[in-house]
Amino acid sequence: MNQIKTYVTIMQESLERKGRYLSEILELTRKQEQLAKEKKFNEDAFGEIIDKKEVLIHNINEIDKGFTSVYDRVRTEVLDHQDVYREELLEMQASIRLCVDLGMQIEALEERNRKTLSQAFAKGFRGIKQAKQSKQAASRYYQNMANGMVNDSMLYDRKK
């Protein structure tokens, strides 16, 4: 029974840690939102945030694996004696609700960021395309002018 209590405590702590990691991911996602809305996109800062989020997501996945493993060990005991573990179970349910809420907030914000970034990149590509077309037009103009002058001078030389 004492060992089961220890496992339940481990599960509670795992859920609390997962909640902290999700909060950090939410904060980093908000920073990404700010970066995405800036006129000049800071690719380095954005990449650093992605790297930090990747580490946190890996940690969350490890927590989930550990939680599942521990839960599989104690499931029958906890279900058979719910009255003994009632307070711990209520705390875990609250932690799970918090994690789900944070996950939904992150997902919604990520979707908004994706749309914002898509629009920003599309504008950037349009600007690059226009600059490239302008450069090509100017290049053709100068080539035509240079070719026209060479041809004209050749005509003058031949007439003489």
Tab-separated table of C-alpha atoms in Angstrom, residues 32-144:
chain	number	residue	atom	x	y	z
A	32	GLN	CA	6.830	33.171	-31.860
A	33	GLU	CA	3.580	35.016	-32.487
A	34	GLN	CA	5.287	38.324	-31.721
A	35	LEU	CA	8.200	37.473	-34.018
A	36	ALA	CA	5.828	36.449	-36.796
A	37	LYS	CA	4.027	39.787	-36.622
A	38	GLU	CA	7.198	41.893	-36.851
A	39	LYS	CA	7.934	43.590	-40.154
A	40	LYS	CA	11.437	42.136	-40.348
A	41	PHE	CA	11.390	38.418	-39.609
A	42	ASN	CA	14.144	37.352	-37.185
A	43	GLU	CA	14.961	33.845	-38.377
A	44	ASP	CA	17.615	33.196	-35.709
A	45	ALA	CA	15.348	34.051	-32.779
A	46	PHE	CA	12.556	31.992	-34.309
A	47	GLY	CA	14.901	29.029	-34.716
A	48	GLU	CA	16.059	29.281	-31.097
A	49	ILE	CA	12.468	29.158	-29.908
A	50	ILE	CA	11.811	26.105	-32.056
A	51	ASP	CA	14.857	24.385	-30.549
A	52	LYS	CA	13.667	25.148	-26.997
A	53	LYS	CA	10.184	23.887	-27.794
A	54	GLU	CA	11.608	20.710	-29.278
A	55	VAL	CA	13.426	19.929	-26.015
A	56	LEU	CA	10.295	20.612	-23.970
A	57	ILE	CA	8.161	18.439	-26.242
A	58	HIS	CA	10.687	15.623	-25.906
A	59	ASN	CA	10.517	15.983	-22.114
A	60	ILE	CA	6.718	15.863	-22.199
A	61	ASN	CA	6.787	12.708	-24.293
A	62	GLU	CA	9.135	11.097	-21.767
A	63	ILE	CA	6.841	12.156	-18.913
A	64	ASP	CA	3.863	10.636	-20.732
A	65	LYS	CA	5.714	7.343	-21.226
A	66	GLY	CA	6.710	7.259	-17.558
A	67	PHE	CA	3.219	8.165	-16.394
A	68	THR	CA	1.683	5.402	-18.488
A	69	SER	CA	4.208	2.899	-17.197
A	70	VAL	CA	3.548	3.790	-13.556
A	71	TYR	CA	-0.213	3.916	-14.082
A	72	ASP	CA	-0.186	0.427	-15.603
A	73	ARG	CA	1.499	-0.846	-12.412
A	74	VAL	CA	-0.978	0.699	-9.987
A	75	ARG	CA	-4.201	0.887	-11.975
A	76	THR	CA	-5.953	-2.097	-10.410
A	77	GLU	CA	-4.966	-1.155	-6.856
A	78	VAL	CA	-6.053	2.463	-7.284
A	79	LEU	CA	-9.348	1.519	-8.949
A	80	ASP	CA	-10.095	-1.044	-6.256
A	81	HIS	CA	-9.384	1.480	-3.467
A	82	GLN	CA	-10.591	4.782	-4.934
A	83	ASP	CA	-11.739	5.990	-1.527
A	84	VAL	CA	-8.175	5.761	-0.167
A	85	TYR	CA	-6.704	7.712	-3.098
A	86	ARG	CA	-9.636	10.069	-3.614
A	87	GLU	CA	-7.742	13.294	-2.850
A	88	GLU	CA	-4.782	12.337	-5.056
A	89	LEU	CA	-7.098	11.311	-7.880
A	90	LEU	CA	-8.940	14.643	-7.720
A	91	GLU	CA	-5.608	16.505	-7.850
A	92	MET	CA	-4.508	14.429	-10.843
A	93	GLN	CA	-7.810	15.101	-12.607
A	94	ALA	CA	-7.314	18.843	-12.072
A	95	SER	CA	-3.755	18.596	-13.403
A	96	ILE	CA	-4.950	16.660	-16.437
A	97	ARG	CA	-7.625	19.291	-17.135
A	98	LEU	CA	-4.984	22.015	-16.888
A	99	CYS	CA	-2.706	20.134	-19.297
A	100	VAL	CA	-5.546	19.641	-21.772
A	101	ASP	CA	-6.475	23.336	-21.569
A	102	LEU	CA	-2.859	24.383	-22.116
A	103	GLY	CA	-2.582	21.963	-25.029
A	104	MET	CA	-5.679	23.450	-26.655
A	105	GLN	CA	-4.371	26.993	-26.182
A	106	ILE	CA	-1.034	26.001	-27.706
A	107	GLU	CA	-2.743	24.317	-30.631
A	108	ALA	CA	-4.941	27.344	-31.356
A	109	LEU	CA	-1.988	29.725	-31.119
A	110	GLU	CA	0.160	27.483	-33.332
A	111	GLU	CA	-2.568	27.528	-35.978
A	112	ARG	CA	-2.756	31.338	-35.861
A	113	ASN	CA	1.038	31.512	-36.086
A	114	ARG	CA	1.036	29.178	-39.066
A	115	LYS	CA	-1.431	31.414	-40.898
A	116	THR	CA	0.494	34.573	-39.994
A	117	LEU	CA	3.787	33.061	-41.123
A	118	SER	CA	2.252	31.795	-44.359
A	119	GLN	CA	1.012	35.289	-45.152
A	120	ALA	CA	4.350	36.871	-44.224
A	121	PHE	CA	6.285	34.404	-46.352
A	122	ALA	CA	3.888	34.880	-49.264
A	123	LYS	CA	4.415	38.651	-49.087
A	124	GLY	CA	8.155	38.145	-48.895
A	125	PHE	CA	8.138	35.839	-51.903
A	126	ARG	CA	5.999	38.305	-53.847
A	127	GLY	CA	8.506	41.035	-53.040
A	128	ILE	CA	11.389	38.816	-54.112
A	129	LYS	CA	9.559	37.883	-57.300
A	130	GLN	CA	8.844	41.538	-58.103
A	131	ALA	CA	12.458	42.510	-57.436
A	132	LYS	CA	13.672	39.688	-59.663
A	133	GLN	CA	11.277	40.692	-62.445
A	134	SER	CA	12.344	44.339	-62.151
A	135	LYS	CA	15.984	43.319	-62.295
A	136	GLN	CA	15.339	41.159	-65.357
A	137	ALA	CA	13.415	43.967	-67.071
A	138	ALA	CA	16.206	46.447	-66.361
A	139	SER	CA	18.796	43.965	-67.586
A	140	ARG	CA	16.862	43.380	-70.832
A	141	TYR	CA	16.452	47.121	-71.303
A	142	TYR	CA	20.193	47.746	-70.900
A	143	GLN	CA	21.007	44.823	-73.176
A	144	ASN	CA	18.634	46.132	-75.827
